[in-house]
Amino acid sequence: MSKHGTMVVAMSGGVDSSVAAALMMEAGYDCVGITMKTWAFERVGGNPKGERGCCSLDAIHDARSVCNRLGIPHYVLDFAGAFDEAVIDDFVSEYLRGRTPNPCVVCNTKIKWDLLIEKTKALDAIGVATGHYARVRHDASTGRHILSRGRDLAKDQSY
C-alpha cells in the first residue's frame, strides 16, 4: 500500500496517459490503469480498417503494454452499450437535425466522467488521473475541485 492511496489512471494507449501513470507512481500512488472500451468491435468484425486513436483495439493493447511495463494492473471496462446510447445516438440525432455535434464532449461528460468516476469509487481509489492537458483548481468557496483551461491555450483539452 502506498503512502498516498490508489489512483485510477485513464489509459488511452497514448503517450500522455502513459506519462501520467508514471508520474503518479513517482509521486507515491498505487496505480490502476483503466481503458474504456467504447466500441463493440465484435459487432463489426474487429478492427477491419486499422483505426487508431483512443477508441481503437490497438489503443487498448498499447495501454495494456504500458501497464505491464510499469508493473500496474490494467482493466478494460466495457462501456460500449452506454457509449452507443449516450454518444452515438446523440450524434446521429443532432446530425439529422442539421447540427455538427462533437462526440468527444458528450463522451467526456457522460462516459469518461460519470461512468469512470463511478468505477473509481468502486475500487476505493482516491481519484482519476488522465493525460489531458488542463488544470484542476480548488474553489475554496464551494470546497470543490474545478477543471479549468490549461495555461497553454494551444494545448488545452479542458473541453
Coordinates of N, CA and C in Angstrom, one line a residue:
M1 N 0.8 -1.2 0.0 CA 0.0 0.0 0.0 C 0.9 1.2 0.0
S2 N 0.6 2.2 -0.8 CA 1.3 3.4 -0.9 C 1.0 4.4 0.2
K3 N 1.8 5.4 0.3 CA 1.6 6.4 1.3 C 0.4 7.3 0.9
H4 N 0.1 7.3 -0.4 CA -1.0 8.3 -0.8 C -2.3 7.6 -1.2
G5 N -2.3 6.3 -1.4 CA -3.5 5.6 -1.8 C -3.5 5.2 -3.2
T6 N -4.6 4.8 -3.7 CA -4.7 4.3 -5.1 C -5.3 5.3 -6.0
M7 N -4.7 5.5 -7.2 CA -5.1 6.4 -8.2 C -5.5 5.6 -9.5
V8 N -6.7 5.8 -10.0 CA -7.0 5.2 -11.3 C -6.4 6.1 -12.4
V9 N -5.8 5.5 -13.3 CA -5.3 6.3 -14.5 C -6.0 5.8 -15.7
A10 N -6.7 6.8 -16.3 CA -7.4 6.5 -17.6 C -6.4 6.4 -18.7
M11 N -6.2 5.2 -19.1 CA -5.2 4.8 -20.1 C -5.8 4.7 -21.5
S12 N -5.4 5.7 -22.3 CA -5.9 5.7 -23.7 C -4.9 4.9 -24.7
G13 N -3.8 4.6 -24.2 CA -2.8 3.9 -25.0 C -1.8 4.9 -25.6
G14 N -2.0 6.2 -25.3 CA -1.1 7.2 -25.9 C 0.0 7.6 -24.9
V15 N 0.8 8.5 -25.3 CA 2.0 8.9 -24.5 C 1.5 9.7 -23.3
D16 N 0.5 10.6 -23.5 CA 0.1 11.5 -22.4 C -0.4 10.7 -21.2
S17 N -1.3 9.7 -21.4 CA -1.8 8.9 -20.3 C -0.7 8.0 -19.7
S18 N 0.2 7.5 -20.5 CA 1.3 6.7 -20.1 C 2.2 7.5 -19.1
V19 N 2.5 8.7 -19.5 CA 3.4 9.6 -18.7 C 2.6 9.9 -17.4
A20 N 1.3 10.2 -17.5 CA 0.5 10.4 -16.3 C 0.6 9.3 -15.3
A21 N 0.5 8.0 -15.8 CA 0.7 6.9 -14.9 C 2.0 6.8 -14.2
A22 N 3.1 7.1 -15.0 CA 4.4 7.1 -14.5 C 4.6 8.2 -13.4
L23 N 4.1 9.3 -13.7 CA 4.2 10.4 -12.7 C 3.4 10.2 -11.4
M24 N 2.3 9.5 -11.5 CA 1.5 9.2 -10.3 C 2.3 8.2 -9.5
M25 N 2.9 7.2 -10.2 CA 3.7 6.2 -9.4 C 4.9 6.9 -8.8
E26 N 5.5 7.8 -9.5 CA 6.7 8.5 -9.0 C 6.3 9.4 -7.8
A27 N 5.1 9.9 -7.8 CA 4.6 10.7 -6.7 C 4.2 9.9 -5.5
G28 N 4.2 8.5 -5.6 CA 3.9 7.7 -4.5 C 2.5 7.0 -4.4
Y29 N 1.8 7.1 -5.5 CA 0.5 6.4 -5.6 C 0.6 5.0 -6.1
D30 N -0.3 4.2 -5.6 CA -0.5 2.9 -6.2 C -1.4 3.2 -7.4
C31 N -1.1 2.7 -8.6 CA -1.9 3.0 -9.7 C -2.6 1.8 -10.3
V32 N -3.8 2.0 -10.9 CA -4.5 1.0 -11.6 C -4.9 1.6 -13.0
G33 N -4.4 1.0 -14.0 CA -4.8 1.5 -15.4 C -6.1 1.0 -15.8
I34 N -6.9 1.9 -16.3 CA -8.2 1.5 -16.9 C -8.4 2.1 -18.3
T35 N -8.8 1.2 -19.2 CA -9.1 1.6 -20.5 C -10.5 1.4 -20.8
M36 N -11.2 2.4 -21.3 CA -12.6 2.3 -21.6 C -12.9 1.7 -23.0
K37 N -13.5 0.6 -23.1 CA -13.9 0.0 -24.4 C -15.2 0.7 -24.8
T38 N -15.2 1.5 -25.8 CA -16.4 2.3 -26.2 C -17.0 1.8 -27.5
W39 N -16.4 0.9 -28.1 CA -16.9 0.4 -29.4 C -17.1 -1.1 -29.4
A40 N -18.2 -1.6 -29.9 CA -18.5 -3.1 -29.9 C -17.8 -3.7 -31.1
F41 N -16.5 -3.9 -31.0 CA -15.7 -4.4 -32.1 C -16.2 -5.7 -32.6
E42 N -16.7 -6.5 -31.7 CA -17.2 -7.9 -32.1 C -18.4 -7.8 -33.1
R43 N -19.1 -6.7 -33.0 CA -20.2 -6.5 -33.9 C -19.8 -6.1 -35.3
V44 N -18.6 -5.6 -35.5 CA -18.2 -5.1 -36.8 C -17.0 -5.9 -37.3
G45 N -16.7 -7.0 -36.7 CA -15.7 -7.9 -37.2 C -14.3 -7.4 -36.8
G46 N -14.1 -6.8 -35.6 CA -12.8 -6.4 -35.1 C -12.5 -5.0 -35.5
N47 N -11.3 -4.8 -36.1 CA -10.8 -3.5 -36.4 C -10.4 -3.6 -37.9
P48 N -11.4 -3.7 -38.8 CA -11.1 -4.0 -40.2 C -10.3 -3.0 -41.0
K49 N -10.5 -1.7 -40.6 CA -9.8 -0.6 -41.3 C -8.5 -0.2 -40.6
G50 N -8.1 -0.9 -39.5 CA -6.9 -0.5 -38.8 C -7.0 0.9 -38.1
E51 N -8.2 1.2 -37.6 CA -8.3 2.5 -37.0 C -7.4 2.7 -35.8
R52 N -6.9 3.9 -35.6 CA -6.1 4.2 -34.4 C -6.8 5.3 -33.6
G53 N -6.3 5.6 -32.5 CA -6.9 6.6 -31.6 C -7.4 6.0 -30.3
C54 N -8.0 6.8 -29.5 CA -8.4 6.5 -28.2 C -9.4 5.3 -28.1
C55 N -10.1 5.1 -29.2 CA -11.2 4.1 -29.2 C -10.9 2.8 -29.9
S56 N -9.6 2.7 -30.4 CA -9.3 1.5 -31.2 C -8.8 0.3 -30.4
L57 N -8.8 -0.9 -31.0 CA -8.3 -2.1 -30.3 C -6.8 -1.9 -30.1
D58 N -6.1 -1.3 -31.0 CA -4.6 -1.0 -30.8 C -4.4 -0.2 -29.6
A59 N -5.2 0.8 -29.3 CA -5.1 1.6 -28.2 C -5.2 0.8 -26.9
I60 N -6.2 -0.1 -26.9 CA -6.4 -1.0 -25.7 C -5.1 -1.8 -25.5
H61 N -4.6 -2.4 -26.6 CA -3.3 -3.2 -26.4 C -2.1 -2.3 -26.0
D62 N -2.0 -1.1 -26.5 CA -0.9 -0.2 -26.2 C -1.0 0.1 -24.7
A63 N -2.2 0.4 -24.2 CA -2.4 0.7 -22.8 C -2.0 -0.5 -21.9
R64 N -2.4 -1.7 -22.3 CA -2.1 -2.9 -21.5 C -0.6 -3.1 -21.5
S65 N 0.1 -2.8 -22.6 CA 1.5 -3.0 -22.7 C 2.2 -2.0 -21.8
V66 N 1.8 -0.8 -21.7 CA 2.4 0.2 -20.8 C 2.2 -0.2 -19.4
C67 N 1.0 -0.6 -19.0 CA 0.7 -1.0 -17.7 C 1.6 -2.2 -17.3
N68 N 1.8 -3.1 -18.2 CA 2.7 -4.3 -17.9 C 4.1 -3.8 -17.7
R69 N 4.6 -2.9 -18.5 CA 5.9 -2.3 -18.3 C 6.1 -1.6 -17.0
L70 N 5.0 -0.9 -16.6 CA 5.0 -0.1 -15.3 C 4.8 -1.0 -14.1
G71 N 4.3 -2.2 -14.3 CA 4.0 -3.2 -13.2 C 2.7 -2.8 -12.5
I72 N 1.8 -2.3 -13.2 CA 0.5 -2.0 -12.5 C -0.6 -2.8 -13.2
P73 N -1.7 -3.0 -12.5 CA -2.8 -3.7 -13.1 C -3.5 -2.9 -14.1
H74 N -4.1 -3.6 -15.1 CA -4.8 -2.9 -16.2 C -6.1 -3.6 -16.4
Y75 N -7.2 -2.8 -16.5 CA -8.5 -3.4 -16.7 C -9.1 -2.6 -17.9
V76 N -9.9 -3.4 -18.7 CA -10.7 -2.8 -19.7 C -12.1 -2.9 -19.3
L77 N -12.7 -1.7 -19.3 CA -14.1 -1.6 -18.9 C -15.0 -1.5 -20.1
D78 N -16.0 -2.3 -20.3 CA -16.8 -2.3 -21.4 C -18.0 -1.3 -21.3
F79 N -17.8 -0.2 -21.9 CA -18.8 0.9 -21.8 C -19.5 1.0 -23.2
A80 N -19.4 0.0 -24.1 CA -19.9 0.1 -25.4 C -21.4 0.4 -25.5
G81 N -22.1 -0.3 -24.7 CA -23.6 -0.1 -24.7 C -23.9 1.4 -24.2
A82 N -23.3 1.8 -23.2 CA -23.5 3.2 -22.7 C -23.1 4.2 -23.7
F83 N -21.9 3.9 -24.4 CA -21.4 4.8 -25.4 C -22.4 4.9 -26.6
D84 N -22.9 3.8 -27.0 CA -23.9 3.8 -28.1 C -25.1 4.7 -27.8
E85 N -25.6 4.5 -26.6 CA -26.8 5.2 -26.1 C -26.5 6.7 -25.9
A86 N -25.4 7.0 -25.2 CA -25.2 8.4 -24.9 C -24.5 9.2 -26.0
V87 N -23.6 8.6 -26.7 CA -22.7 9.3 -27.7 C -23.2 9.1 -29.1
I88 N -23.3 7.9 -29.5 CA -23.7 7.6 -30.9 C -25.1 8.1 -31.2
D89 N -26.0 7.7 -30.4 CA -27.4 8.1 -30.6 C -27.6 9.6 -30.6
D90 N -26.9 10.3 -29.7 CA -26.9 11.8 -29.7 C -26.3 12.3 -31.0
F91 N -25.2 11.8 -31.4 CA -24.5 12.3 -32.6 C -25.5 12.2 -33.8
V92 N -26.1 11.0 -34.0 CA -27.0 10.8 -35.1 C -28.2 11.7 -35.1
S93 N -28.8 11.8 -33.9 CA -29.9 12.7 -33.7 C -29.6 14.2 -34.1
E94 N -28.4 14.7 -33.5 CA -28.0 16.0 -33.8 C -27.7 16.2 -35.3
Y95 N -27.0 15.3 -35.9 CA -26.6 15.4 -37.3 C -27.8 15.4 -38.2
L96 N -28.8 14.6 -37.8 CA -30.1 14.6 -38.6 C -30.8 15.9 -38.5
R97 N -30.6 16.7 -37.5 CA -31.2 18.0 -37.3 C -30.4 19.1 -38.0
G98 N -29.3 18.7 -38.7 CA -28.5 19.7 -39.4 C -27.4 20.3 -38.5
R99 N -27.2 19.7 -37.4 CA -26.1 20.3 -36.5 C -24.8 19.5 -36.6
T100 N -23.7 20.0 -36.2 CA -22.5 19.3 -36.2 C -22.0 19.0 -34.8
P101 N -22.4 17.9 -34.3 CA -22.1 17.6 -32.9 C -20.6 17.2 -32.7
N102 N -20.1 17.4 -31.5 CA -18.8 17.0 -31.1 C -18.9 15.8 -30.1
P103 N -18.8 14.5 -30.6 CA -19.0 13.4 -29.8 C -18.0 13.3 -28.6
C104 N -16.8 13.9 -28.7 CA -15.9 13.8 -27.6 C -16.4 14.5 -26.4
V105 N -17.0 15.6 -26.6 CA -17.6 16.4 -25.5 C -18.6 15.6 -24.7
V106 N -19.5 14.9 -25.5 CA -20.5 14.1 -24.9 C -19.9 12.9 -24.2
C107 N -18.9 12.3 -24.8 CA -18.2 11.1 -24.2 C -17.5 11.5 -22.9
N108 N -16.8 12.7 -22.9 CA -16.1 13.1 -21.7 C -17.1 13.3 -20.6
T109 N -18.3 13.9 -20.8 CA -19.2 14.1 -19.8 C -20.0 12.9 -19.3
K110 N -20.5 12.1 -20.2 CA -21.4 11.0 -19.9 C -20.7 9.7 -19.6
I111 N -19.6 9.5 -20.3 CA -18.9 8.2 -20.2 C -17.6 8.4 -19.3
K112 N -16.7 9.2 -19.8 CA -15.4 9.3 -19.0 C -15.6 9.8 -17.6
W113 N -16.4 10.8 -17.4 CA -16.5 11.3 -16.0 C -17.6 10.6 -15.2
D114 N -18.8 10.4 -15.8 CA -19.8 9.8 -15.0 C -19.5 8.3 -14.7
L115 N -19.3 7.5 -15.8 CA -19.1 6.1 -15.6 C -17.7 5.8 -15.0
L116 N -16.7 6.4 -15.5 CA -15.3 6.2 -15.0 C -15.2 6.5 -13.5
I117 N -15.8 7.6 -13.1 CA -15.7 8.0 -11.7 C -16.5 7.0 -10.8
E118 N -17.6 6.5 -11.3 CA -18.4 5.5 -10.6 C -17.5 4.3 -10.4
K119 N -16.8 3.8 -11.4 CA -15.9 2.7 -11.2 C -14.8 3.0 -10.3
T120 N -14.3 4.2 -10.3 CA -13.2 4.6 -9.5 C -13.6 4.5 -8.0
K121 N -14.8 4.9 -7.7 CA -15.3 4.8 -6.3 C -15.4 3.3 -5.9
A122 N -15.8 2.5 -6.9 CA -16.0 1.1 -6.6 C -14.6 0.4 -6.2
L123 N -13.5 1.0 -6.8 CA -12.2 0.5 -6.5 C -11.6 1.1 -5.2
D124 N -12.3 2.0 -4.6 CA -11.8 2.7 -3.4 C -10.6 3.5 -3.7
A125 N -10.5 4.0 -5.0 CA -9.4 4.9 -5.4 C -9.8 6.3 -5.0
I126 N -8.7 7.1 -4.8 CA -8.9 8.5 -4.3 C -9.1 9.4 -5.5
G127 N -8.9 9.0 -6.7 CA -9.1 9.9 -7.8 C -8.8 9.3 -9.2
V128 N -8.9 10.1 -10.2 CA -8.6 9.7 -11.6 C -7.6 10.6 -12.1
A129 N -6.6 10.1 -12.7 CA -5.6 10.9 -13.4 C -5.7 10.6 -14.9
T130 N -5.5 11.6 -15.7 CA -5.6 11.4 -17.2 C -4.3 12.1 -17.8
G131 N -4.2 12.0 -19.1 CA -3.1 12.7 -19.8 C -3.6 13.9 -20.4
H132 N -4.8 14.3 -20.1 CA -5.4 15.5 -20.7 C -4.6 16.8 -20.2
Y133 N -4.4 17.7 -21.1 CA -3.8 19.0 -20.8 C -4.9 19.9 -20.3
A134 N -4.9 20.2 -19.0 CA -5.9 21.1 -18.4 C -5.3 21.4 -17.0
R135 N -6.1 22.2 -16.2 CA -5.7 22.4 -14.8 C -6.8 22.1 -13.9
V136 N -6.5 21.7 -12.7 CA -7.5 21.4 -11.7 C -7.2 22.5 -10.6
R137 N -8.2 23.2 -10.3 CA -8.1 24.2 -9.2 C -9.1 23.9 -8.1
H138 N -8.8 24.4 -6.9 CA -9.8 24.2 -5.8 C -10.5 25.5 -5.6
D139 N -11.8 25.4 -5.5 CA -12.7 26.6 -5.2 C -13.0 26.5 -3.7
A140 N -12.3 27.4 -3.0 CA -12.5 27.4 -1.5 C -13.9 27.7 -1.1
S141 N -14.6 28.5 -1.9 CA -16.0 28.9 -1.5 C -17.0 27.7 -1.6
T142 N -16.7 26.8 -2.5 CA -17.6 25.6 -2.6 C -17.0 24.3 -2.0
G143 N -15.7 24.4 -1.9 CA -15.0 23.1 -1.4 C -14.8 22.1 -2.5
R144 N -15.1 22.5 -3.8 CA -15.0 21.6 -4.9 C -13.7 21.9 -5.7
H145 N -13.3 20.8 -6.5 CA -12.3 21.0 -7.4 C -12.9 21.3 -8.8
I146 N -12.3 22.1 -9.6 CA -12.8 22.6 -10.8 C -11.8 22.3 -12.0
L147 N -12.3 21.7 -13.0 CA -11.5 21.5 -14.2 C -11.4 22.8 -15.0
S148 N -10.2 23.3 -15.2 CA -10.1 24.6 -15.9 C -9.2 24.5 -17.1
R149 N -9.3 25.5 -18.0 CA -8.4 25.6 -19.1 C -6.9 25.5 -18.8
G150 N -6.2 24.8 -19.6 CA -4.7 24.7 -19.4 C -4.1 26.1 -19.6
R151 N -2.9 26.2 -19.0 CA -2.2 27.5 -19.2 C -1.9 27.8 -20.6
D152 N -1.5 26.8 -21.4 CA -1.2 27.0 -22.8 C -2.4 26.7 -23.6
L153 N -3.1 27.7 -24.0 CA -4.4 27.5 -24.7 C -4.3 26.7 -26.0
A154 N -3.1 26.7 -26.6 CA -2.9 26.0 -27.8 C -3.0 24.4 -27.6
K155 N -2.7 24.0 -26.3 CA -2.7 22.6 -25.9 C -4.0 22.2 -25.1
D156 N -4.8 23.2 -24.7 CA -5.9 23.0 -23.8 C -6.8 21.9 -24.3
Q157 N -7.1 21.0 -23.3 CA -8.1 19.9 -23.6 C -9.1 19.8 -22.5
S158 N -9.5 21.0 -21.9 CA -10.4 21.0 -20.8 C -11.8 20.7 -21.3
Y159 N -12.1 20.8 -22.6 CA -13.5 20.5 -23.0 C -14.0 19.2 -22.6

